[in-house]
Tab-separated table of C-alpha atoms in Angstrom:
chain	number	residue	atom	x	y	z
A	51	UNK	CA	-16.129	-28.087	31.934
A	52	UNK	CA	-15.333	-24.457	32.170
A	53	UNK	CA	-15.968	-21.668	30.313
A	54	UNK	CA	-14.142	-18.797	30.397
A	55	UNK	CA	-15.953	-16.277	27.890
A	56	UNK	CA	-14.614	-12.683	28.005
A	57	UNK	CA	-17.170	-10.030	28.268
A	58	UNK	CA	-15.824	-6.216	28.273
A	59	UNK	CA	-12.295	-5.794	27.936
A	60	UNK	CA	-10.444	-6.280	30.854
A	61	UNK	CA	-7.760	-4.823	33.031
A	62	UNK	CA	-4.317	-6.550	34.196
A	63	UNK	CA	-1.645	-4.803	35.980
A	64	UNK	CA	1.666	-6.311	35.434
A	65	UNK	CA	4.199	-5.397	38.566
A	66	UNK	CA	7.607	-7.679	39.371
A	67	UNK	CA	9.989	-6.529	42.401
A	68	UNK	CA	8.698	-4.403	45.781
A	69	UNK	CA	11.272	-3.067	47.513
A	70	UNK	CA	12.121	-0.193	49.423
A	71	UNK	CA	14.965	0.084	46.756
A	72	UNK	CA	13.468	2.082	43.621
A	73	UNK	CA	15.911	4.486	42.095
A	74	UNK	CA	15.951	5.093	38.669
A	75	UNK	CA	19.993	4.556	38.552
A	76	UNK	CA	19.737	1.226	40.004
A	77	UNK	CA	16.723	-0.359	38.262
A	78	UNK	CA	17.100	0.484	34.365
A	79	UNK	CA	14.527	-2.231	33.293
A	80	UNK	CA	11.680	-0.103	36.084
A	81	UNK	CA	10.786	-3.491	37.951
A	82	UNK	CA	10.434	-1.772	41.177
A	83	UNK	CA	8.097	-0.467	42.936
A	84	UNK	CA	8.567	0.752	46.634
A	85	UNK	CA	6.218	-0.041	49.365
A	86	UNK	CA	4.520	3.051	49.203
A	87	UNK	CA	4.218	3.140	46.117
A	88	UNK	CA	2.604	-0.377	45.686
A	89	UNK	CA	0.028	1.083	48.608
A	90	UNK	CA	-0.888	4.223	47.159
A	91	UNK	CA	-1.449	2.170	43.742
A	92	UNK	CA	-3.598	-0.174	45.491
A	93	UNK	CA	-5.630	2.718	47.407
A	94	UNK	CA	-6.276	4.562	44.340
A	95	UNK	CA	-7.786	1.073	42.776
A	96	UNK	CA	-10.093	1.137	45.711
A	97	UNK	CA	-11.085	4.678	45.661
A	98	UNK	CA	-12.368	3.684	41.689
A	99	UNK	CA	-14.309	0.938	42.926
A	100	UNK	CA	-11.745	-1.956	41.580
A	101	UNK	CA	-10.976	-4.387	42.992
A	102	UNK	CA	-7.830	-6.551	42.816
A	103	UNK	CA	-7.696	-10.568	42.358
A	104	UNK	CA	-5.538	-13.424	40.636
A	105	UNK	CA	-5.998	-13.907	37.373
A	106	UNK	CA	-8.267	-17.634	38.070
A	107	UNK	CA	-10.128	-15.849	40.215
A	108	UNK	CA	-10.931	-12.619	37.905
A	109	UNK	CA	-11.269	-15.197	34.476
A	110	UNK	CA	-13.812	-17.776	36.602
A	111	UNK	CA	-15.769	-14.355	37.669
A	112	UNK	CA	-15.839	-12.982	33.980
A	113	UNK	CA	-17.404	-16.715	32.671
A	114	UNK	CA	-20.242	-15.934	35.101
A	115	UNK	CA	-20.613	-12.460	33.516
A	116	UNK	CA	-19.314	-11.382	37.532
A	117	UNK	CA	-16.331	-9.567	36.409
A	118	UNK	CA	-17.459	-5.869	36.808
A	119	UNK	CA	-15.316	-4.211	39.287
A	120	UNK	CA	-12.725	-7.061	39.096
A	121	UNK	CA	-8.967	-6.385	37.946
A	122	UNK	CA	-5.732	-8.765	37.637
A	123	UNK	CA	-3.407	-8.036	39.653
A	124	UNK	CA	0.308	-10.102	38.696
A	125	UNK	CA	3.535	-10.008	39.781
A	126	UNK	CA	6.519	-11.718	37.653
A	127	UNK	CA	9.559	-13.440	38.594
A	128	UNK	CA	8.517	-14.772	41.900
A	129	UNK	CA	10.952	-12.145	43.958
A	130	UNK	CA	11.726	-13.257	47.510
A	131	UNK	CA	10.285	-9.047	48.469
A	132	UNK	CA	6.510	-10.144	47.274
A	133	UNK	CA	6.503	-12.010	50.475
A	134	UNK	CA	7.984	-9.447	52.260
A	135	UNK	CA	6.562	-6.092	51.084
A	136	UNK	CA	3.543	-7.280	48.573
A	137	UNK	CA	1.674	-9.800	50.218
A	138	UNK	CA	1.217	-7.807	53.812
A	139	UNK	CA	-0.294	-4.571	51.694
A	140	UNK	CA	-2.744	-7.112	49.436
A	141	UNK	CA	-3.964	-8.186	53.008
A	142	UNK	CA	-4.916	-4.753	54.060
A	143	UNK	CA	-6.493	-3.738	51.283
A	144	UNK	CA	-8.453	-7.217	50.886
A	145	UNK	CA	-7.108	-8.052	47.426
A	146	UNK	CA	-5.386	-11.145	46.327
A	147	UNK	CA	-3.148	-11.308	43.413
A	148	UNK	CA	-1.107	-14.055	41.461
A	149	UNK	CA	2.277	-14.206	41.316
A	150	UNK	CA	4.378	-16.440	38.284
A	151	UNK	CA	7.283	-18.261	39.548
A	152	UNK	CA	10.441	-19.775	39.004
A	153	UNK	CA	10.718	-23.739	40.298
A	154	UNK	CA	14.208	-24.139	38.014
A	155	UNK	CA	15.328	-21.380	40.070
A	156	UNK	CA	14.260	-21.746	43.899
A	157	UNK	CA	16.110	-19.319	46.306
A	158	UNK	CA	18.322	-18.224	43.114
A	159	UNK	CA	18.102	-14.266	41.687
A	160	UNK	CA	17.310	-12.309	38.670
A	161	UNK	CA	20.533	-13.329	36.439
A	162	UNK	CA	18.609	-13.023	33.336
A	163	UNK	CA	18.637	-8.885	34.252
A	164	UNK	CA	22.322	-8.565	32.986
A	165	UNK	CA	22.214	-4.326	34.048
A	166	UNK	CA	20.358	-4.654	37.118
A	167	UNK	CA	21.019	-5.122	40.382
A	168	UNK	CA	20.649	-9.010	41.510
A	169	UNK	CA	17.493	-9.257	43.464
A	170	UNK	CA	16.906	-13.042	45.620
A	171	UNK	CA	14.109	-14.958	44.272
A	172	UNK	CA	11.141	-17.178	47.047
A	173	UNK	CA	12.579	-20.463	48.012
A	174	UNK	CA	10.402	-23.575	48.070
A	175	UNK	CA	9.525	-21.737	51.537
A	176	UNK	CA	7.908	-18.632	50.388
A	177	UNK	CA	6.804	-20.301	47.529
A	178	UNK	CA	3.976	-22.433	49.697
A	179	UNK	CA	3.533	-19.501	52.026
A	180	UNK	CA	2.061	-17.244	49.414
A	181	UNK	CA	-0.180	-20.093	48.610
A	182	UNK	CA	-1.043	-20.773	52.229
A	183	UNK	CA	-2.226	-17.308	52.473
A	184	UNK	CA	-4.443	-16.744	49.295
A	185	UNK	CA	-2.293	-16.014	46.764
A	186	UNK	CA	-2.200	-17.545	42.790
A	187	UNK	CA	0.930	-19.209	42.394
A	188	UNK	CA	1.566	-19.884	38.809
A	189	UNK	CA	4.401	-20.562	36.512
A	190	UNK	CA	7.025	-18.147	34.629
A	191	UNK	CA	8.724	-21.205	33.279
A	192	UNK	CA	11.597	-23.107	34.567
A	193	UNK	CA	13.800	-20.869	34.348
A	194	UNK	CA	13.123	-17.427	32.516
A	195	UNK	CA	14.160	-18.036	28.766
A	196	UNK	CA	12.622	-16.456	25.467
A	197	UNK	CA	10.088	-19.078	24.821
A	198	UNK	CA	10.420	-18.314	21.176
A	199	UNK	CA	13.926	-19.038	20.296
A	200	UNK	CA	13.597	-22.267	22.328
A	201	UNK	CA	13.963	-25.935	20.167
A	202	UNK	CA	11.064	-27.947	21.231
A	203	UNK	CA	12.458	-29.709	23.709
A	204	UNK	CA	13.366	-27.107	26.069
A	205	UNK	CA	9.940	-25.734	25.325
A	206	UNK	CA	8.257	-28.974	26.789
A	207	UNK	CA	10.632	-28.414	29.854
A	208	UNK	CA	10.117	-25.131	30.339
A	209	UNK	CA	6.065	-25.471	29.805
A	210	UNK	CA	4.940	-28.845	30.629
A	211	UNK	CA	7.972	-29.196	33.331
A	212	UNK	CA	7.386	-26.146	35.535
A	213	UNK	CA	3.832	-26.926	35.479
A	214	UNK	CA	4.452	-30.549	37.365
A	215	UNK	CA	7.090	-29.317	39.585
A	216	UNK	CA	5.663	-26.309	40.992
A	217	UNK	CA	2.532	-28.289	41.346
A	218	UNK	CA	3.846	-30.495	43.388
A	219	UNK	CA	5.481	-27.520	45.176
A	220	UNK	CA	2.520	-26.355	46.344
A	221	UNK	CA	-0.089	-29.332	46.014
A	222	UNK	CA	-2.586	-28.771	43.769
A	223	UNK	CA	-2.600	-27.755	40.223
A	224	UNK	CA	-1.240	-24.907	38.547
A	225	UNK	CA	-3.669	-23.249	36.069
A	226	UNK	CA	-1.504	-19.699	34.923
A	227	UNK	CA	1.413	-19.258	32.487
A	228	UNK	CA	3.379	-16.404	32.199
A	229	UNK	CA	5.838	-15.989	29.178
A	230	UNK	CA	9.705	-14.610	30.479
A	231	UNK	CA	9.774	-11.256	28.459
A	232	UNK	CA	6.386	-11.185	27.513
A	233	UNK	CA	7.697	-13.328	24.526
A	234	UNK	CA	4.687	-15.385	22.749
A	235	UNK	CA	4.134	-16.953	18.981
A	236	UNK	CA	1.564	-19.260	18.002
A	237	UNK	CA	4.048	-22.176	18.445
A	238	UNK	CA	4.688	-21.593	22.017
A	239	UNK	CA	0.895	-20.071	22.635
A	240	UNK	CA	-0.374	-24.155	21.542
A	241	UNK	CA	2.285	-25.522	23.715
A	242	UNK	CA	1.492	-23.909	26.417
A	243	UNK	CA	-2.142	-24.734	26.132
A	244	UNK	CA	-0.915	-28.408	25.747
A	245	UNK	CA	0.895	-28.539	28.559
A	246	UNK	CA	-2.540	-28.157	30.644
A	247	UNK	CA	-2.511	-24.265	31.298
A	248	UNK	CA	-5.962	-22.454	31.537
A	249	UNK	CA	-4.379	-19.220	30.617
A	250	UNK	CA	-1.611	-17.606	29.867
A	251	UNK	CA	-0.328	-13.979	30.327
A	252	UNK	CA	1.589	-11.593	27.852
A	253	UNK	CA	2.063	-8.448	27.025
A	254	UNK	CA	0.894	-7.164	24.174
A	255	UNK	CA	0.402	-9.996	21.802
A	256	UNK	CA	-1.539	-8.180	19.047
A	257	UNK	CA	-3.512	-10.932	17.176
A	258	UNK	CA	-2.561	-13.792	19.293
A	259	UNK	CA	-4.594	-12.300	22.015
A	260	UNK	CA	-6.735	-14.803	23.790
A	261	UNK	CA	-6.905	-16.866	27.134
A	262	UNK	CA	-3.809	-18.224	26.012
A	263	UNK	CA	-1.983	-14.771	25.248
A	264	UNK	CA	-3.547	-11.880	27.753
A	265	UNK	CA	-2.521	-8.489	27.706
A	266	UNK	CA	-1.385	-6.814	30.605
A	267	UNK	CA	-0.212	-3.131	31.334
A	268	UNK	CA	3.303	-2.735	32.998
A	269	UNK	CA	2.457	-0.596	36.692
A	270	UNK	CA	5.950	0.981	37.964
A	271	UNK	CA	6.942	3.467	40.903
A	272	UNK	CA	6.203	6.677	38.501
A	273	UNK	CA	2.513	5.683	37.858
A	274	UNK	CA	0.728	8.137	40.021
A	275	UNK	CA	-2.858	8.004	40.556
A	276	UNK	CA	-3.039	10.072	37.365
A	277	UNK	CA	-0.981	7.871	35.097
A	278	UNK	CA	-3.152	4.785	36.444
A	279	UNK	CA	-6.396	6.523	35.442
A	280	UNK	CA	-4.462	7.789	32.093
A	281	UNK	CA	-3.075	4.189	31.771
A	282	UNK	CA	-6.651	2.167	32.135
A	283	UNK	CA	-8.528	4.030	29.795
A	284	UNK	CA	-5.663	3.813	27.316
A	285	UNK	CA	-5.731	-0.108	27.982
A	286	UNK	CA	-9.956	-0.432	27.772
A	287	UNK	CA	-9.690	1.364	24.199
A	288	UNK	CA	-7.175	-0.276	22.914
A	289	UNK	CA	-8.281	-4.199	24.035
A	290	UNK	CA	-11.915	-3.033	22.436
A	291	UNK	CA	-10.102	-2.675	18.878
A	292	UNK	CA	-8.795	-6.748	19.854
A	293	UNK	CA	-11.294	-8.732	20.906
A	294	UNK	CA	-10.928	-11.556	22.707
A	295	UNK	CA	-12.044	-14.649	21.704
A	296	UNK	CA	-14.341	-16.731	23.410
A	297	UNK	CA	-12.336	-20.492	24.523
A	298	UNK	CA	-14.000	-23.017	26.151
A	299	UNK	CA	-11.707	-25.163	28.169
């Protein structure tokens, strides 16, 4: 049995697309981060003494009271780049991350994003490869619909059904959830846990926060090492004033 007991409050950066593509014109929802960006970001974490890991990784550390120095590091929507551009700068700098993915939409894009530009999604390919090479895969759904206007069927699918198919994706079993928008209510928080997750990631879900509903700062190509510093103080205060409950799984 595992116990994942939060101690002090805890740091998650929330990213989505790398690519060498970030202009402000052509990305109005800021999902983009360029290269350089994502490297200087990841330098400055190391130059703090941080570290960056998956989320199982930085939750099983915090049960054994191990997560000092530790922060999440996620990327959403499973984009075909984090193959490309993030995985190959989390190698250099030693970290690991976990990245939430699509199995409804294999090899499809980002038609959810109705004003941006349509960005390809991993395959089944680059899918197993982030596995294969240290990375959390874990599920964003089926296929990236507000959770919370969903009847409760298409809730099941889009919780319990993403969770078998992208485990047998990648062959073994998938312990994250991530909710498409950052969209949680206690309704879809219990399903989720029903549906076998370990955890769950939000954004800010006020009262709901909990394993099931973790907060998470949004990191984009403007945040500079001084907005990061500004940022994770902001975030430390303001998860003190919601504590997390302790959840025993």
């Amino acid at each position: 049995m595992r116990h994942w007991l939060p101690e002090a409050p805890m740091w998650v950066a929330m990213y989505h697309s790398v690519d060498n593509c970030a202009d402000r014109a052509d990305d109005p929802y800021k999902i983009t981060v360029t290269p350089e960006r994502l490297a200087a970001q990841l330098r400055w974490l190391r130059r703090q003494g941080l570290r960056g890991v998956s989320m199982t990784r930085l939750l099983t550390a915090r049960a054994r009271g191990a997560g000092r120095g530790l922060v999440g590091l996620t990327f959403d929507d499973g984009y075909a780049d984090f193959v490309d551009h993030a995985l190959p700068l989390l190698h250099r700098y030693d970290f690991d991350a976990t990245v939430f993915v699509l199995p409804g939409r294999l090899a499809g894009d980002n038609a959810w994003d109705p004003l941006g530009p349509r960005k390809p999604l991993l395959g089944a390919e680059g899918i197993r490869r982030a596995a294969a090479e240290g990375m959390e895969v874990a599920s964003h759904g089926l296929t990236h619909v507000d959770l919370t206007g969903a009847d409760d069927r298409l809730l099941w699918q889009e919780t319990s059904g993403s969770r078998v198919a992208l485990s047998d994706l990648i062959g073994r079993e998938v312990e994250g959830f991530c909710y498409p928008y950052g969209a949680v209510d206690r309704r879809v928080a219990e399903t989720v846990r029903a549906a076998g997750y370990r955890y769950a990631c939000a954004i800010s879900p006020g009262p709901l926060t909990g394993v099931h509903a973790l907060p998470r700062v949004h990191i984009g190509q403007e945040d500079t090492a001084l907005r990061l510093q500004l940022k994770l103080r902001l975030s430390r205060l303001r998860r003190r004033a919601v504590r997390e409950p302790a959840v025993t799984e």
